[in-house]
């Protein structure tokens, strides 16, 4: 019986994880849940799964929750979530907290030597080398949940462990749907609204990752993740646009063979794989009817349409703290777009300007959690100051 903690339980990946867990109560116990401030969502989940403890990052949310579920221990604050991630009561942690705030609890779970299912991109982008080094040192198992990285994991030998350079592999190819604006005239992108940007053609996701899919920044972040997870150089990592989102990634071997993982665009598939690994459990998702699909299309990404992918490739090639800066700047830029403070093209513009400024800022390298946090804070401050200047002159 595995003992599960879900970080980001009230989000889309968290709920999908619990949907799979509910199908296998004889194999999986939901011991603990953590979220930010969604009291109603957490209350619903706590009543359904009866965890021993829940944690809310927001203190007011934790206070409200205590009044509603007096029979359950309720912890409060980001530090409590980190402690919960490292607690011995759980052996499996789903890390699905969106954004940089997911780094510390994910690292705490790794340092506790747990089986860590990583669904959020940001920790590996910010501190991939640090996390993989800690996983090796502490004996933690890392299994990726992102559909693309999980697909790669499934196409590698069963003996493979994340952090190693896989033998006999020439190239990893990540697929991208192209998002909702793959064919939108370039001159119309300036008028794109947040409501349009979060309307993904294939996947059901939260607003931040949906916008990242629309800009293709999600694919850029995934390239950086892949370098950390699979120990391959930037030139061995590639992206192809695949609008149907049926093939989730491919592994090309040195003998000319390519293995691909196919499946419905439903996060329960990679979640079930990771929870069950090395076994296979039912996920609640049906198989593919290839005849009804008709055809599958592939095309190279247009870097003129998707400058965020170009910026991410540059950050990956440059290394150092630039991926961390890129991630932080993108989070602030996407937040500003969703709040209608900047336009859609303003996202890559802000990210690029922040990355250029970082070159002369004297920032520390990502050798420790403190250094990573310092770089992240610098980039966020830089972006917020630029936003304040724009608002002042408007």
CSV table of C-alpha atoms in Angstrom, one decimal:
chain,number,residue,atom,x,y,z
A,1,UNK,CA,0.0,0.0,0.0
A,2,UNK,CA,1.6,3.3,-1.1
A,3,UNK,CA,1.0,6.4,1.0
A,4,UNK,CA,0.3,9.4,-1.1
A,5,UNK,CA,0.7,13.2,-0.6
A,6,UNK,CA,-0.7,15.4,-3.3
A,7,UNK,CA,0.8,18.9,-3.5
A,8,UNK,CA,-1.6,21.2,-5.5
A,9,UNK,CA,-4.5,18.9,-4.7
A,10,UNK,CA,-7.3,21.3,-5.8
A,11,UNK,CA,-5.7,22.0,-9.2
A,12,UNK,CA,-6.4,20.1,-12.5
A,13,UNK,CA,-3.4,17.7,-12.1
A,14,UNK,CA,-4.2,17.2,-8.4
A,15,UNK,CA,-7.8,16.3,-9.1
A,16,UNK,CA,-6.8,14.0,-11.9
A,17,UNK,CA,-4.3,12.3,-9.5
A,18,UNK,CA,-7.0,11.7,-7.0
A,19,UNK,CA,-9.4,10.4,-9.6
A,20,UNK,CA,-6.9,7.7,-10.4
A,21,UNK,CA,-6.2,7.1,-6.8
A,22,UNK,CA,-9.9,6.6,-6.1
A,23,UNK,CA,-9.9,3.7,-8.6
A,24,UNK,CA,-7.2,1.8,-6.6
A,25,UNK,CA,-8.0,2.1,-2.9
A,26,UNK,CA,-6.5,-1.3,-2.3
A,27,UNK,CA,-3.1,-0.1,-3.6
A,28,UNK,CA,-3.0,3.6,-2.7
A,29,UNK,CA,-3.9,5.5,0.5
A,30,UNK,CA,-4.4,9.3,0.3
A,31,UNK,CA,-2.6,10.3,3.5
A,32,UNK,CA,-2.2,14.1,3.0
A,33,UNK,CA,-3.3,16.9,0.7
A,34,UNK,CA,-1.9,20.4,0.2
A,35,UNK,CA,-3.1,23.5,-1.7
A,36,UNK,CA,-2.9,27.2,-1.7
A,37,UNK,CA,-6.2,28.9,-0.8
A,38,UNK,CA,-9.1,26.9,-2.4
A,39,UNK,CA,-11.0,26.1,0.8
A,40,UNK,CA,-14.2,24.8,-0.9
A,41,UNK,CA,-12.1,22.6,-3.1
A,42,UNK,CA,-10.0,21.2,-0.3
A,43,UNK,CA,-13.1,20.7,1.9
A,44,UNK,CA,-14.7,18.6,-0.9
A,45,UNK,CA,-11.5,16.5,-1.3
A,46,UNK,CA,-11.0,16.1,2.5
A,47,UNK,CA,-14.5,14.8,2.9
A,48,UNK,CA,-14.1,12.3,0.0
A,49,UNK,CA,-10.7,10.9,0.8
A,50,UNK,CA,-10.4,11.5,4.6
A,51,UNK,CA,-6.7,12.3,4.7
A,52,UNK,CA,-4.9,12.3,8.0
A,53,UNK,CA,-3.6,15.9,7.4
A,54,UNK,CA,-4.2,18.8,5.0
A,55,UNK,CA,-2.1,21.9,4.5
A,56,UNK,CA,-3.0,25.3,3.1
A,57,UNK,CA,-0.3,27.8,2.1
A,58,UNK,CA,-2.6,30.7,2.9
A,59,UNK,CA,-3.1,31.2,6.6
A,60,UNK,CA,-6.7,32.6,6.3
A,61,UNK,CA,-7.7,29.6,4.2
A,62,UNK,CA,-6.2,27.2,6.8
A,63,UNK,CA,-8.2,29.0,9.6
A,64,UNK,CA,-11.4,28.6,7.6
A,65,UNK,CA,-10.7,25.0,6.9
A,66,UNK,CA,-10.1,24.1,10.5
A,67,UNK,CA,-13.6,25.3,11.4
A,68,UNK,CA,-15.1,23.1,8.7
A,69,UNK,CA,-13.2,19.8,9.3
A,70,UNK,CA,-12.4,19.6,13.0
A,71,UNK,CA,-11.5,16.0,12.9
A,72,UNK,CA,-8.6,16.5,10.5
A,73,UNK,CA,-5.2,18.1,11.3
A,74,UNK,CA,-4.8,21.3,9.3
A,75,UNK,CA,-1.4,22.9,8.8
A,76,UNK,CA,-0.7,26.4,7.6
A,77,UNK,CA,1.9,28.2,5.6
A,78,UNK,CA,4.5,27.3,2.9
A,79,UNK,CA,6.9,26.0,5.6
A,80,UNK,CA,4.3,23.6,6.8
A,81,UNK,CA,3.9,22.3,3.3
A,82,UNK,CA,7.6,21.7,3.0
A,83,UNK,CA,7.6,19.8,6.3
A,84,UNK,CA,4.7,17.7,5.1
A,85,UNK,CA,6.5,16.9,1.9
A,86,UNK,CA,9.4,15.5,3.9
A,87,UNK,CA,7.3,13.7,6.5
A,88,UNK,CA,7.8,10.0,7.0
A,89,UNK,CA,4.1,9.2,6.9
A,90,UNK,CA,4.1,9.3,3.0
A,91,UNK,CA,6.3,7.6,0.5
A,92,UNK,CA,4.9,8.9,-2.7
A,93,UNK,CA,4.5,12.7,-3.5
A,94,UNK,CA,2.7,14.2,-6.4
A,95,UNK,CA,4.3,17.6,-7.0
A,96,UNK,CA,1.6,19.6,-8.9
A,97,UNK,CA,1.9,23.1,-7.4
A,98,UNK,CA,2.0,25.5,-10.3
A,99,UNK,CA,4.9,28.0,-10.4
A,100,UNK,CA,8.2,28.5,-8.6
A,101,UNK,CA,6.5,28.0,-5.2
A,102,UNK,CA,6.6,24.3,-5.9
A,103,UNK,CA,10.4,24.2,-5.8
A,104,UNK,CA,10.9,24.0,-2.0
A,105,UNK,CA,8.4,21.3,-1.2
A,106,UNK,CA,9.5,19.2,-4.2
A,107,UNK,CA,13.1,19.5,-3.0
A,108,UNK,CA,12.0,18.5,0.5
A,109,UNK,CA,10.4,15.4,-0.8
A,110,UNK,CA,13.5,14.5,-2.8
A,111,UNK,CA,15.7,15.0,0.2
A,112,UNK,CA,13.5,12.6,2.2
A,113,UNK,CA,14.3,9.9,-0.4
A,114,UNK,CA,10.7,9.5,-1.7
A,115,UNK,CA,9.2,8.5,-4.9
A,116,UNK,CA,8.5,12.0,-6.4
A,117,UNK,CA,6.1,12.5,-9.3
A,118,UNK,CA,6.9,15.9,-10.8
A,119,UNK,CA,4.1,17.5,-12.7
A,120,UNK,CA,5.2,21.2,-12.4
A,121,UNK,CA,7.8,22.4,-14.9
A,122,UNK,CA,9.2,25.2,-12.8
A,123,UNK,CA,11.4,23.4,-10.2
A,124,UNK,CA,13.3,21.5,-12.8
A,125,UNK,CA,13.7,24.6,-14.9
A,126,UNK,CA,14.9,26.7,-12.0
A,127,UNK,CA,17.2,24.1,-10.3
A,128,UNK,CA,17.3,20.9,-12.4
A,129,UNK,CA,21.0,20.1,-11.7
A,130,UNK,CA,20.5,20.7,-7.9
A,131,UNK,CA,17.4,18.5,-7.9
A,132,UNK,CA,18.9,15.6,-9.8
A,133,UNK,CA,22.1,15.7,-7.7
A,134,UNK,CA,19.9,15.6,-4.5
A,135,UNK,CA,17.9,12.7,-5.9
A,136,UNK,CA,21.0,10.7,-6.5
A,137,UNK,CA,22.4,11.6,-3.0
A,138,UNK,CA,19.2,10.8,-1.2
A,139,UNK,CA,18.0,7.8,-3.1
A,140,UNK,CA,14.8,9.4,-4.4
A,141,UNK,CA,13.1,8.2,-7.5
A,142,UNK,CA,11.9,10.9,-9.9
A,143,UNK,CA,9.1,10.1,-12.4
A,144,UNK,CA,8.0,12.9,-14.7
A,145,UNK,CA,4.2,13.5,-15.1
A,146,UNK,CA,4.3,16.1,-18.0
A,147,UNK,CA,2.8,14.1,-20.8
A,148,UNK,CA,5.9,14.6,-23.0
A,149,UNK,CA,8.5,13.7,-20.4
A,150,UNK,CA,6.4,10.7,-19.2
A,151,UNK,CA,6.1,9.6,-22.8
A,152,UNK,CA,9.9,9.7,-23.1
A,153,UNK,CA,10.3,7.8,-19.8
A,154,UNK,CA,7.9,5.1,-21.2
A,155,UNK,CA,10.0,4.7,-24.4
A,156,UNK,CA,13.3,4.2,-22.5
A,157,UNK,CA,14.4,0.8,-21.1
A,158,UNK,CA,12.6,-0.4,-18.0
A,159,UNK,CA,15.9,-0.2,-16.1
A,160,UNK,CA,16.3,3.5,-16.8
A,161,UNK,CA,16.3,6.0,-14.0
A,162,UNK,CA,15.9,9.8,-14.4
A,163,UNK,CA,19.2,11.7,-14.1
A,164,UNK,CA,21.2,9.2,-16.2
A,165,UNK,CA,22.1,9.7,-19.8
A,166,UNK,CA,20.2,7.0,-21.6
A,167,UNK,CA,22.4,4.6,-23.7
A,168,UNK,CA,22.0,4.4,-27.4
A,169,UNK,CA,19.8,7.5,-27.7
A,170,UNK,CA,20.4,10.0,-30.5
A,171,UNK,CA,17.6,12.4,-30.0
A,172,UNK,CA,14.5,13.2,-27.9
A,173,UNK,CA,11.6,14.8,-29.8
A,174,UNK,CA,8.9,16.6,-27.8
A,175,UNK,CA,5.6,17.2,-29.5
A,176,UNK,CA,3.6,20.4,-29.3
A,177,UNK,CA,0.0,21.0,-30.3
A,178,UNK,CA,0.7,24.5,-31.4
A,179,UNK,CA,-2.0,25.8,-29.1
A,180,UNK,CA,-5.0,27.9,-30.1
A,181,UNK,CA,-3.0,30.4,-32.3
A,182,UNK,CA,-1.1,28.0,-34.5
A,183,UNK,CA,-2.8,29.4,-37.6
A,184,UNK,CA,-3.9,32.9,-36.4
A,185,UNK,CA,-2.5,35.7,-38.6
A,186,UNK,CA,0.5,37.3,-36.9
A,187,UNK,CA,-1.0,40.7,-37.1
A,188,UNK,CA,-4.0,39.5,-35.1
A,189,UNK,CA,-2.0,38.3,-32.1
A,190,UNK,CA,-1.8,41.7,-30.5
A,191,UNK,CA,-5.6,41.6,-30.1
A,192,UNK,CA,-5.6,38.2,-28.4
A,193,UNK,CA,-7.5,38.1,-25.1
A,194,UNK,CA,-6.8,36.0,-22.0
A,195,UNK,CA,-10.1,34.2,-22.5
A,196,UNK,CA,-9.0,33.2,-26.0
A,197,UNK,CA,-5.5,32.2,-24.8
A,198,UNK,CA,-6.7,29.8,-22.2
A,199,UNK,CA,-9.0,27.9,-24.6
A,200,UNK,CA,-6.6,25.1,-25.5
A,201,UNK,CA,-7.8,23.0,-28.5
A,202,UNK,CA,-6.9,19.6,-27.0
A,203,UNK,CA,-6.1,19.7,-23.2
A,204,UNK,CA,-7.9,20.8,-20.2
A,205,UNK,CA,-5.4,22.8,-18.1
A,206,UNK,CA,-5.1,25.7,-15.7
A,207,UNK,CA,-4.8,29.3,-17.0
A,208,UNK,CA,-1.0,29.7,-16.6
A,209,UNK,CA,0.0,26.5,-18.4
A,210,UNK,CA,-2.7,27.2,-21.0
A,211,UNK,CA,-1.1,30.5,-21.8
A,212,UNK,CA,2.3,28.9,-21.9
A,213,UNK,CA,0.9,26.4,-24.4
A,214,UNK,CA,-0.4,29.3,-26.5
A,215,UNK,CA,3.1,31.0,-26.6
A,216,UNK,CA,4.9,27.6,-26.8
A,217,UNK,CA,6.9,28.6,-23.7
A,218,UNK,CA,5.7,25.4,-22.2
A,219,UNK,CA,7.7,23.5,-24.9
A,220,UNK,CA,10.7,25.7,-24.2
A,221,UNK,CA,10.5,24.9,-20.5
A,222,UNK,CA,10.1,21.2,-21.3
A,223,UNK,CA,13.3,21.3,-23.4
A,224,UNK,CA,15.1,22.7,-20.3
A,225,UNK,CA,13.5,20.0,-18.1
A,226,UNK,CA,14.5,17.3,-20.6
A,227,UNK,CA,18.1,18.3,-20.3
A,228,UNK,CA,18.0,17.9,-16.6
A,229,UNK,CA,15.9,14.7,-16.5
A,230,UNK,CA,17.7,12.8,-19.2
A,231,UNK,CA,21.2,14.2,-19.1
A,232,UNK,CA,21.4,15.0,-22.8
A,233,UNK,CA,22.9,18.1,-24.5
A,234,UNK,CA,20.7,20.8,-26.1
A,235,UNK,CA,21.5,19.6,-29.6
A,236,UNK,CA,20.0,16.2,-28.8
A,237,UNK,CA,16.6,17.8,-27.9
A,238,UNK,CA,14.0,18.8,-30.5
A,239,UNK,CA,10.4,20.0,-30.8
A,240,UNK,CA,7.9,19.2,-33.5
A,241,UNK,CA,4.3,20.6,-33.8
A,242,UNK,CA,1.7,17.8,-33.8
A,243,UNK,CA,-1.8,19.4,-33.8
A,244,UNK,CA,-3.7,16.2,-32.9
A,245,UNK,CA,-1.7,15.6,-29.6
A,246,UNK,CA,-1.9,11.9,-30.0
A,247,UNK,CA,1.9,11.2,-30.1
A,248,UNK,CA,3.2,12.7,-26.9
A,249,UNK,CA,7.0,12.4,-27.6
A,250,UNK,CA,9.5,10.2,-29.4
A,251,UNK,CA,12.9,8.7,-28.6
A,252,UNK,CA,15.2,8.3,-31.6
A,253,UNK,CA,17.9,5.7,-31.1
A,254,UNK,CA,21.3,5.5,-32.8
A,255,UNK,CA,20.3,2.5,-34.9
A,256,UNK,CA,17.6,4.6,-36.7
A,257,UNK,CA,14.7,3.3,-34.7
A,258,UNK,CA,12.2,5.7,-33.2
A,259,UNK,CA,9.8,4.8,-30.3
A,260,UNK,CA,6.8,6.9,-29.7
A,261,UNK,CA,4.1,6.9,-26.9
A,262,UNK,CA,0.5,7.4,-28.0
A,263,UNK,CA,-2.6,8.1,-26.0
A,264,UNK,CA,-5.6,10.2,-25.4
A,265,UNK,CA,-4.8,13.8,-24.4
A,266,UNK,CA,-5.8,13.1,-20.7
A,267,UNK,CA,-3.4,13.7,-17.8
A,268,UNK,CA,-4.7,10.6,-16.1
A,269,UNK,CA,-2.7,8.4,-18.5
A,270,UNK,CA,0.8,9.6,-17.4
A,271,UNK,CA,-0.4,10.0,-13.8
A,272,UNK,CA,-1.6,6.3,-13.7
A,273,UNK,CA,1.7,5.2,-15.3
A,274,UNK,CA,3.8,7.0,-12.7
A,275,UNK,CA,1.7,6.0,-9.7
A,276,UNK,CA,1.8,2.3,-10.8
A,277,UNK,CA,5.4,2.2,-12.2
A,278,UNK,CA,6.8,-0.4,-12.8
A,279,UNK,CA,3.3,-1.9,-13.0
A,280,UNK,CA,0.3,-0.7,-15.0
A,281,UNK,CA,-3.0,0.4,-13.5
A,282,UNK,CA,-6.3,1.3,-15.1
A,283,UNK,CA,-6.6,5.1,-15.4
A,284,UNK,CA,-10.2,5.7,-16.4
A,285,UNK,CA,-9.1,6.7,-19.9
A,286,UNK,CA,-10.0,4.7,-23.0
A,287,UNK,CA,-7.6,3.6,-25.8
A,288,UNK,CA,-7.1,5.1,-29.2
A,289,UNK,CA,-9.2,4.4,-32.3
A,290,UNK,CA,-6.5,4.9,-34.9
A,291,UNK,CA,-8.8,4.4,-37.8
A,292,UNK,CA,-11.1,7.2,-36.7
A,293,UNK,CA,-8.2,9.6,-36.4
A,294,UNK,CA,-7.6,9.4,-40.1
A,295,UNK,CA,-4.2,11.1,-40.2
A,296,UNK,CA,-1.6,12.6,-37.9
A,297,UNK,CA,0.2,15.9,-38.9
A,298,UNK,CA,3.7,17.1,-38.1
A,299,UNK,CA,5.4,20.4,-38.8
A,300,UNK,CA,8.4,22.4,-37.5
A,301,UNK,CA,7.7,25.1,-35.0
A,302,UNK,CA,7.6,28.7,-36.4
A,303,UNK,CA,10.0,30.6,-34.2
A,304,UNK,CA,8.7,33.9,-35.6
A,305,UNK,CA,5.2,33.0,-34.4
A,306,UNK,CA,6.6,31.5,-31.1
A,307,UNK,CA,9.5,33.6,-29.9
A,308,UNK,CA,9.2,32.2,-26.4
A,309,UNK,CA,10.6,28.9,-27.8
A,310,UNK,CA,13.5,30.7,-29.3
A,311,UNK,CA,14.2,32.4,-25.9
A,312,UNK,CA,14.0,29.1,-24.0
A,313,UNK,CA,16.4,27.4,-26.5
A,314,UNK,CA,18.9,30.3,-25.9
A,315,UNK,CA,18.5,29.9,-22.1
A,316,UNK,CA,19.1,26.2,-22.3
A,317,UNK,CA,22.2,26.7,-24.5
A,318,UNK,CA,23.6,29.4,-22.2
A,319,UNK,CA,22.9,27.5,-19.0
A,320,UNK,CA,23.9,29.0,-15.7
A,321,UNK,CA,21.0,31.0,-14.1
A,322,UNK,CA,19.4,32.0,-17.3
A,323,UNK,CA,16.7,29.3,-17.3
A,324,UNK,CA,15.8,30.4,-13.8
A,325,UNK,CA,15.5,34.1,-15.0
A,326,UNK,CA,13.5,33.0,-18.0
A,327,UNK,CA,11.0,31.1,-15.9
A,328,UNK,CA,10.5,33.8,-13.3
A,329,UNK,CA,10.1,36.5,-16.0
A,330,UNK,CA,7.6,34.3,-17.9
A,331,UNK,CA,5.5,33.8,-14.7
A,332,UNK,CA,5.2,37.5,-14.1
A,333,UNK,CA,4.6,38.3,-17.8
A,334,UNK,CA,1.8,35.6,-18.0
A,335,UNK,CA,0.2,36.9,-14.8
A,336,UNK,CA,0.3,40.5,-16.2
A,337,UNK,CA,-1.3,39.3,-19.5
A,338,UNK,CA,-4.1,37.4,-17.6
A,339,UNK,CA,-4.7,40.5,-15.6
A,340,UNK,CA,-4.8,42.5,-18.9
A,341,UNK,CA,-1.8,44.7,-18.0
A,342,UNK,CA,0.1,43.7,-21.1
A,343,UNK,CA,-0.9,42.3,-24.5
A,344,UNK,CA,-0.1,38.8,-25.7
A,345,UNK,CA,3.0,39.8,-27.6
A,346,UNK,CA,4.2,41.6,-24.5
A,347,UNK,CA,4.9,38.2,-22.8
A,348,UNK,CA,8.0,37.3,-25.0
A,349,UNK,CA,9.0,41.0,-25.0
A,350,UNK,CA,9.2,41.2,-21.2
A,351,UNK,CA,11.0,37.8,-20.9
A,352,UNK,CA,13.6,38.7,-23.5
A,353,UNK,CA,14.3,42.1,-21.9
A,354,UNK,CA,14.6,40.5,-18.4
A,355,UNK,CA,17.0,37.9,-19.8
A,356,UNK,CA,19.2,40.5,-21.5
A,357,UNK,CA,19.3,42.6,-18.2
A,358,UNK,CA,20.3,39.5,-16.2
A,359,UNK,CA,23.6,39.2,-18.1
A,360,UNK,CA,25.0,42.3,-16.4
A,361,UNK,CA,23.3,41.9,-13.0
A,362,UNK,CA,26.0,39.9,-11.3
A,363,UNK,CA,23.6,37.1,-10.3
A,364,UNK,CA,24.9,34.0,-8.4
A,365,UNK,CA,24.9,30.5,-10.0
A,366,UNK,CA,22.4,27.9,-9.1
A,367,UNK,CA,24.6,26.0,-6.6
A,368,UNK,CA,22.1,26.1,-3.7
A,369,UNK,CA,18.4,26.6,-3.0
A,370,UNK,CA,19.3,30.1,-1.6
A,371,UNK,CA,21.0,31.1,-4.8
A,372,UNK,CA,18.2,29.8,-6.9
A,373,UNK,CA,15.7,31.8,-4.8
A,374,UNK,CA,17.8,34.9,-5.0
A,375,UNK,CA,17.9,34.8,-8.8
A,376,UNK,CA,14.2,34.1,-9.0
A,377,UNK,CA,13.4,37.1,-6.7
A,378,UNK,CA,15.7,39.4,-8.8
A,379,UNK,CA,13.9,38.5,-12.0
A,380,UNK,CA,10.4,39.0,-10.5
A,381,UNK,CA,11.4,42.3,-9.1
A,382,UNK,CA,12.8,43.5,-12.4
A,383,UNK,CA,9.6,42.6,-14.2
A,384,UNK,CA,7.3,44.2,-11.6
A,385,UNK,CA,9.3,47.4,-11.8
A,386,UNK,CA,9.0,47.5,-15.6
A,387,UNK,CA,5.2,46.9,-15.3
A,388,UNK,CA,5.0,49.7,-12.7
A,389,UNK,CA,6.9,52.0,-15.2
A,390,UNK,CA,4.5,51.1,-18.0
A,391,UNK,CA,1.5,51.8,-15.8
A,392,UNK,CA,2.9,55.1,-14.7
A,393,UNK,CA,3.4,56.3,-18.3
A,394,UNK,CA,0.1,55.0,-19.5
